[in-house]
Coordinates of C-alpha atoms and ligand atoms in Angstrom, one line a residue:
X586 CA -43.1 -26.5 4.5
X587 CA -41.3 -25.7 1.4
X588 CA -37.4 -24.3 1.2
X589 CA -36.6 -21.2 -0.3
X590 CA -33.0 -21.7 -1.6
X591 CA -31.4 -18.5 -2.9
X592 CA -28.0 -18.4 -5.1
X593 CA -25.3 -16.9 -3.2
X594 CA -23.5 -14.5 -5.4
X595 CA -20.4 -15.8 -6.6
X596 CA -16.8 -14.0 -6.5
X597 CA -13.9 -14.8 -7.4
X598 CA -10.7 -13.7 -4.7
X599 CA -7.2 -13.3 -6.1
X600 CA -4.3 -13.6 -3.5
X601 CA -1.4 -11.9 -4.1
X602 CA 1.7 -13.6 -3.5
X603 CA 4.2 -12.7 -1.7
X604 CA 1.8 -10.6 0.7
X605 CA 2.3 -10.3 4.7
X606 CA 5.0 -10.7 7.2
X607 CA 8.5 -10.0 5.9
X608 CA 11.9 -11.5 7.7
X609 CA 12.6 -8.5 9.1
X610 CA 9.4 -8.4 10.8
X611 CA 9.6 -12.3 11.6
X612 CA 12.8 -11.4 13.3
X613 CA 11.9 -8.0 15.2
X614 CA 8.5 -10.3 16.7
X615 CA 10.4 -13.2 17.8
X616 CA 13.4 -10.5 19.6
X617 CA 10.0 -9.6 21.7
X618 CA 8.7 -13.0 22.1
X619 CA 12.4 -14.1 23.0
X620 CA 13.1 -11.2 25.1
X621 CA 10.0 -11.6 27.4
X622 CA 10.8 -15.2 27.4
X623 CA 14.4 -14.7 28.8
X624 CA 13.9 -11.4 30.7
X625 CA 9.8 -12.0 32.1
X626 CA 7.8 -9.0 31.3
X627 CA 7.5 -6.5 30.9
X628 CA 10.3 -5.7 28.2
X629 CA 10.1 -2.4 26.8
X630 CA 9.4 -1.7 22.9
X631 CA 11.0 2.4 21.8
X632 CA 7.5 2.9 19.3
X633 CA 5.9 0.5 18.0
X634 CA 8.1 -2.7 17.0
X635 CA 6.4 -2.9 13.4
X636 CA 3.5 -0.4 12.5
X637 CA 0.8 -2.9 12.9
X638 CA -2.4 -2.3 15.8
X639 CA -2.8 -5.9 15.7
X640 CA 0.7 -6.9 16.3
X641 CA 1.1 -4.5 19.0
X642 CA -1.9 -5.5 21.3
X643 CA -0.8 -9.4 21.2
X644 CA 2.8 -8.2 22.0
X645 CA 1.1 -6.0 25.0
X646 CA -0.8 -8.8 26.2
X647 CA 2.2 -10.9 26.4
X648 CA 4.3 -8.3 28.7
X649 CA 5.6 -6.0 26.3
X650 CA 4.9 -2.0 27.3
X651 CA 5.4 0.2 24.0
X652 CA 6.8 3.6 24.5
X653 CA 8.0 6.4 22.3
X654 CA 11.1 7.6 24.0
X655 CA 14.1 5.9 26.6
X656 CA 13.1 7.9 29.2
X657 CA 10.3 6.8 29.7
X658 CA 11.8 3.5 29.9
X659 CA 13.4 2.2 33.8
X660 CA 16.9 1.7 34.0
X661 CA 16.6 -1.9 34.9
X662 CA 14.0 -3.2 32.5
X663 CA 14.8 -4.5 28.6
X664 CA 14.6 -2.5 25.9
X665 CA 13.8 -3.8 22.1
X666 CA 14.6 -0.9 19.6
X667 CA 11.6 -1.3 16.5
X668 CA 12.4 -3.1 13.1
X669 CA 12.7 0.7 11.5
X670 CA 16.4 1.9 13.1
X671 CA 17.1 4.0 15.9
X672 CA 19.4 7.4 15.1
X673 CA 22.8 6.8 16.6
X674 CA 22.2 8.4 20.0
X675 CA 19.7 6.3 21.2
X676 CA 22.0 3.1 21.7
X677 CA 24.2 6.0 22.9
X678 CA 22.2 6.7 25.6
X679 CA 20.7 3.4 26.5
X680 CA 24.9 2.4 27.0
X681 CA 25.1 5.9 29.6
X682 CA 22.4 4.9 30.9
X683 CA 23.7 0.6 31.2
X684 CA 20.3 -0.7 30.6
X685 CA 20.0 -4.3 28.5
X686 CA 19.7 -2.9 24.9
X687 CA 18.2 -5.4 21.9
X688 CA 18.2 -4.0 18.6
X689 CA 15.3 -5.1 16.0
X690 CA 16.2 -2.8 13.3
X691 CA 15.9 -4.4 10.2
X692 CA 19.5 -5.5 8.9
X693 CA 18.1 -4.0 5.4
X694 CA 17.5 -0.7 6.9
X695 CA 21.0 -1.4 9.0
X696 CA 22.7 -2.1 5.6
X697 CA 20.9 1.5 4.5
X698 CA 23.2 2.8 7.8
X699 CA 26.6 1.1 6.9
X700 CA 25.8 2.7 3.5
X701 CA 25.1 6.4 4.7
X702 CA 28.4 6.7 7.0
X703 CA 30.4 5.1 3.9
X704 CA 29.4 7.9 1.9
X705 CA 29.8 10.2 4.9
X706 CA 33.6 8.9 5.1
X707 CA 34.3 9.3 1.4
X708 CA 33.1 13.0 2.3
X709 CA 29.8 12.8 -0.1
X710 CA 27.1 14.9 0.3
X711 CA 24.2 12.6 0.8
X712 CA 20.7 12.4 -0.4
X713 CA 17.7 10.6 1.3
X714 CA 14.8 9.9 -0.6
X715 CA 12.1 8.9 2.0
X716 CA 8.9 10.5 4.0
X717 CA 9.8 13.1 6.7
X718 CA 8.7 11.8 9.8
X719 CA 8.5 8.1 9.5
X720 CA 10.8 6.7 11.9
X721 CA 13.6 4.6 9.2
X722 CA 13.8 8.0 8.0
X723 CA 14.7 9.8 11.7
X724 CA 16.8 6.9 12.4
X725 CA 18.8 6.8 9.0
X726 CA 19.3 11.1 8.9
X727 CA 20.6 9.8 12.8
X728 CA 23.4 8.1 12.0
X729 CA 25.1 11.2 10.7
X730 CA 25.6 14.9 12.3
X731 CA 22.4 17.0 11.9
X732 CA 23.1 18.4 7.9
X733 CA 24.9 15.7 6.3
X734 CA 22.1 14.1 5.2
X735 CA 19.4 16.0 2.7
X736 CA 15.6 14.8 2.5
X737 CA 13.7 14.5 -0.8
X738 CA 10.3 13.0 -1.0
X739 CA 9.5 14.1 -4.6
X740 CA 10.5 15.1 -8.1
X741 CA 9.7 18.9 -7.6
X742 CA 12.2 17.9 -4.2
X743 CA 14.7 16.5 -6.6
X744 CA 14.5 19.4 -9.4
X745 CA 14.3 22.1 -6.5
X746 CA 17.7 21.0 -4.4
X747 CA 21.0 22.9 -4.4
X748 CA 23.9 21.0 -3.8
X749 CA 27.2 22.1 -2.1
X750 CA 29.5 19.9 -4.8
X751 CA 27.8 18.6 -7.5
X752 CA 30.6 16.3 -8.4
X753 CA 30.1 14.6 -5.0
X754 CA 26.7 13.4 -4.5
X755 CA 25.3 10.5 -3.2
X756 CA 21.6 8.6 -2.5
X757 CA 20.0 6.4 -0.4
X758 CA 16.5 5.8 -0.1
X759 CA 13.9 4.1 2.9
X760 CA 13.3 0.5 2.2
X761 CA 9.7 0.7 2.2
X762 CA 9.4 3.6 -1.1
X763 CA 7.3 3.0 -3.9
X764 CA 9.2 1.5 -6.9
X765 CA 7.5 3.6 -9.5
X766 CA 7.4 6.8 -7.7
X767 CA 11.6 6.3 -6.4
X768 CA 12.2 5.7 -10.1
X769 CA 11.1 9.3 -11.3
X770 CA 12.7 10.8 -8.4
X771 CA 15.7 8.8 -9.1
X772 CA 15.8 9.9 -12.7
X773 CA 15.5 13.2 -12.0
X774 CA 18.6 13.7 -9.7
X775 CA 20.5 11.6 -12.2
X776 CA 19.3 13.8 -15.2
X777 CA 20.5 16.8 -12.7
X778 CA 23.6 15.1 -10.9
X779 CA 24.8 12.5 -13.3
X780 CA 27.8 11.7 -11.1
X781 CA 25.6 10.8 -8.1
X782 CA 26.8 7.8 -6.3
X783 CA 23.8 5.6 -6.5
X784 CA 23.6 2.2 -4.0
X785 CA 25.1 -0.8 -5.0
X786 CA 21.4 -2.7 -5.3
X787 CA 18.9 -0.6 -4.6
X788 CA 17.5 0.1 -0.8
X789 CA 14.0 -0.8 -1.3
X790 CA 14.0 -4.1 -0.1
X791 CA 13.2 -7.4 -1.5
X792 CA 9.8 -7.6 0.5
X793 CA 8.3 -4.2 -0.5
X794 CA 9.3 -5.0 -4.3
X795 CA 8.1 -8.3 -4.3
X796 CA 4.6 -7.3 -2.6
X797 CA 4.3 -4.2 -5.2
X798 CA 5.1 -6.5 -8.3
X799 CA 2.1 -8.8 -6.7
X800 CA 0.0 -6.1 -6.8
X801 CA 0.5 -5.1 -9.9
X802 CA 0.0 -8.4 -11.3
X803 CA -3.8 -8.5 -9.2
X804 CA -4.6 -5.2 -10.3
X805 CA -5.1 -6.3 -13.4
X806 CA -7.4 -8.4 -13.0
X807 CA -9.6 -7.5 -10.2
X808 CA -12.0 -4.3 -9.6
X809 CA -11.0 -4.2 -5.9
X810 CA -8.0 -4.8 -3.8
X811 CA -8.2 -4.8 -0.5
X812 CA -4.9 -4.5 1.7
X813 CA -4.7 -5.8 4.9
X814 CA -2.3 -3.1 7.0
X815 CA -2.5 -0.3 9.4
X816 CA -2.9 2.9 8.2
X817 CA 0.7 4.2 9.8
X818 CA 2.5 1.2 7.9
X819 CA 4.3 2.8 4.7
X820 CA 5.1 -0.5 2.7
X821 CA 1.1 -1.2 3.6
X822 CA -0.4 2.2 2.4
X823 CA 2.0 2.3 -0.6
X824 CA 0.3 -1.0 -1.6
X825 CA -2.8 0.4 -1.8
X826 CA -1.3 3.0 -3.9
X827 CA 0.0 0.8 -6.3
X828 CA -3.5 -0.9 -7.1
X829 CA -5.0 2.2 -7.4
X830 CA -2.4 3.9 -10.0
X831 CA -3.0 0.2 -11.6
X832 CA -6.7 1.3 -12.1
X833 CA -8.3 -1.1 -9.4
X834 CA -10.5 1.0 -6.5
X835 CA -8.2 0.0 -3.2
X836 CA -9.0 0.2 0.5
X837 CA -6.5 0.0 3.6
X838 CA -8.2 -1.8 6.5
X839 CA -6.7 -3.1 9.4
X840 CA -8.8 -6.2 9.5
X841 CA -12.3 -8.1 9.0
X842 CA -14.3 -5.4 10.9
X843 CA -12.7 -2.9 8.4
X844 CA -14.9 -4.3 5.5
X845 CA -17.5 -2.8 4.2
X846 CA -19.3 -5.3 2.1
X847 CA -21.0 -2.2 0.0
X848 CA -17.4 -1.7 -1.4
X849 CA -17.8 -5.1 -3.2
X850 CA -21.8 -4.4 -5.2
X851 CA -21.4 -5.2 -8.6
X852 CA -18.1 -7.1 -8.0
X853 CA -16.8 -9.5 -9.5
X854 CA -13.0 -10.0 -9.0
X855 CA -11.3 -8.8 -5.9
X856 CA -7.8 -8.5 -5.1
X857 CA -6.4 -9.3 -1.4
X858 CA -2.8 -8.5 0.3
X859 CA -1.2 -7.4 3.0
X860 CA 1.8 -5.1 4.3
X861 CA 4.6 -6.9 5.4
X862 CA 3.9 -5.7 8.8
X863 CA 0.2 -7.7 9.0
X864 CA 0.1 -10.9 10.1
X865 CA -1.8 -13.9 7.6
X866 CA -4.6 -14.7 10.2
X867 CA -5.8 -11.1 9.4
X868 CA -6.4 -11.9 5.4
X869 CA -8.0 -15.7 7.0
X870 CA -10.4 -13.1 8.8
X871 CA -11.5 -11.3 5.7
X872 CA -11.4 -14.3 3.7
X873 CA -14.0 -15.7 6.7
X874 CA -16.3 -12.7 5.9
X875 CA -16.6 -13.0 2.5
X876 CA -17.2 -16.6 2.3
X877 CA -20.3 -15.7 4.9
X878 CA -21.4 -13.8 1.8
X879 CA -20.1 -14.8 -1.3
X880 CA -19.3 -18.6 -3.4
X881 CA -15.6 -17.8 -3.2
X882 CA -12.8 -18.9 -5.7
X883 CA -9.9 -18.0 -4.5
X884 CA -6.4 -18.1 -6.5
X885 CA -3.6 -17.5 -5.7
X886 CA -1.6 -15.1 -7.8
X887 CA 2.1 -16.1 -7.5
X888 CA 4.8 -12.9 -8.2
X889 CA 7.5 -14.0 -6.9
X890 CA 9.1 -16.9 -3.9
X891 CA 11.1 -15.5 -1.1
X892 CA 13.5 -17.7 1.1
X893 CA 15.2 -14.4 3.2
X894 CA 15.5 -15.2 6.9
X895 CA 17.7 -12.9 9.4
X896 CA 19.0 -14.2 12.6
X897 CA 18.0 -13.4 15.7
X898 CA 20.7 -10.9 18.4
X899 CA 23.2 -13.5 20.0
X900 CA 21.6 -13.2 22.6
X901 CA 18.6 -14.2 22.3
X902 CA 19.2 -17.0 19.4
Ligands
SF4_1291 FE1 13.1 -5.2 6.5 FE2 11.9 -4.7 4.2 FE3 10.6 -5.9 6.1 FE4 11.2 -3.4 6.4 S1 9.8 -4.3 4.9 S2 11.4 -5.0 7.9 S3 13.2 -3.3 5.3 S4 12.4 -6.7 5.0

């Protein structure tokens, strides 16, 4: 009996670096963890605590019950606010109401907050730059009366608003924006508004910058990035974005299952990250799959080191 051997096709993997979990989404998964710990379950999660399907099932396995609104939550039960903010009238309520209240909210996004109602005091009209709809952004417009706070989510936005007072302007932006993209946007309220108050250091945050830069730095080298994320993350889709204006082909998937190995014919370089909502074991999957496949070398492409921790509510530290 002879042995037929045949070559597997070799490929080489680069890794971004930084990629995955972020400290605000370390934090806002241990206040869970904690909180079911200290309380028993179940604990209740207002939406989901970081927009990831597969953080969300283990959290629901261990006694968490994800909901979208307070009502729907019992008086007598735990609830953890998600990592993206709450507007002000949810803690509101949940104090009328005297039920056990953590807060998960990212202290970046809270930082975002303090910085709105400082402008609001100082009587500035106040721009967003963000995506209507996503949750950071319902819970930043929040913290101010309906009005004070103006949405743009482009440059045509930007060229198209009206101001009351020119003079006295002011942005903020969602932490989880695309550098590039809140540049122009940026640049074109500036070129408008040049007095605009702008924030101190900028309100995309250190994890969505540092995840982008890593991208950029794969893309160009590789003929296909794949990012690890839910399709409802923003920091995860805008990744994909990024490869793709670098000239790579990019793909979203939430995990190994998501791969289409058709994707990777005629490949020979592929990129591989994740949004800082997805945890690591999900790029170990992929990584599994296409070492069933392929002679992988993987590298790891280093864009920058990050040391941020947050610390957990009193509470529960
Ligand atoms: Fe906080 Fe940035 Fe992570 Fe969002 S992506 S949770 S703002 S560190």
């Amino acid at each position: 009996m002879s042995h037929i051997s045949v070559a597997r096709p070799s490929l080489t993997v680069l890794l971004a670096s930084p990629r995955g979990f972020c400290a605000g989404v370390d934090r806002a998964i241990l206040i869970v963890e904690r909180a079911i710990g200290r309380y028993g379950a179940p604990v209740y999660v207002r939406h989901e605590i970081v927009h990831n399907r597969h953080v969300v099932e283990r959290l629901k396995a261990l006694g968490a019950i994800f909901v979208e609104e307070l009502e729907e939550c019992p008086p007598d039960r735990p609830v953890v606010f998600s990592a993206h903010g709450v507007p002000k009238a949810v803690p509101a309520e949940a104090r009328a109401r005297k039920m056990l209240f953590l807060d998960a909210t990212c202290p970046l996004v809270s930082k975002v907050h303090v910085e709105a109602g400082r402008h609001f005091e100082a009587g500035r009209e106040i721009v967003l730059i963000g995506h209507a709809g996503h949750p950071e952004v319902v819970g930043t417009m929040g913290q101010l009366p309906e009005g004070s706070v103006t949405l743009i989510e482009t440059v045509e936005d930007a060229a198209a608003f009206t101001p009351k007072d020119a003079a006295n302007l002011a942005f903020i932006t969602q932490t989880t924006l695309s550098v590039d993209d809140t540049a122009e946007i940026v640049a074109a309220l500036k070129a408008r508004f040049p007095q605009i108050a702008a924030p101190h250091k900028e309100d995309i945050c250190y994890a969505t910058t540092n995840r982008q830069e890593a991208v950029k730095t794969v893309a160009e080298r590789c003929d296909v990035l794949l990012v690890l994320g839910s399709a409802n993350s923003s920091n995860s889709v805008r990744l994909a974005e990024v490869g793709r204006r670098a000239g790579t082909r990019a793909y979203l998937l939430d995990d190994a299952s998501g791969l289409n190995l058709a994707w990777l014919e005629g490949v020979a370089t592929v990129g591989v990250t994740a949004g800082a909502s997805a945890p690591e074991m999900l790029v170990q999957g992929v990584l599994d799959r296409l070492a069933e496949r392929f002679d992988l070398a993987i590298e790891e492409i280093d864009a920058a080191r990050e040391t941020v921790t947050f610390k957990l509510p009193k509470v529960l530290a």
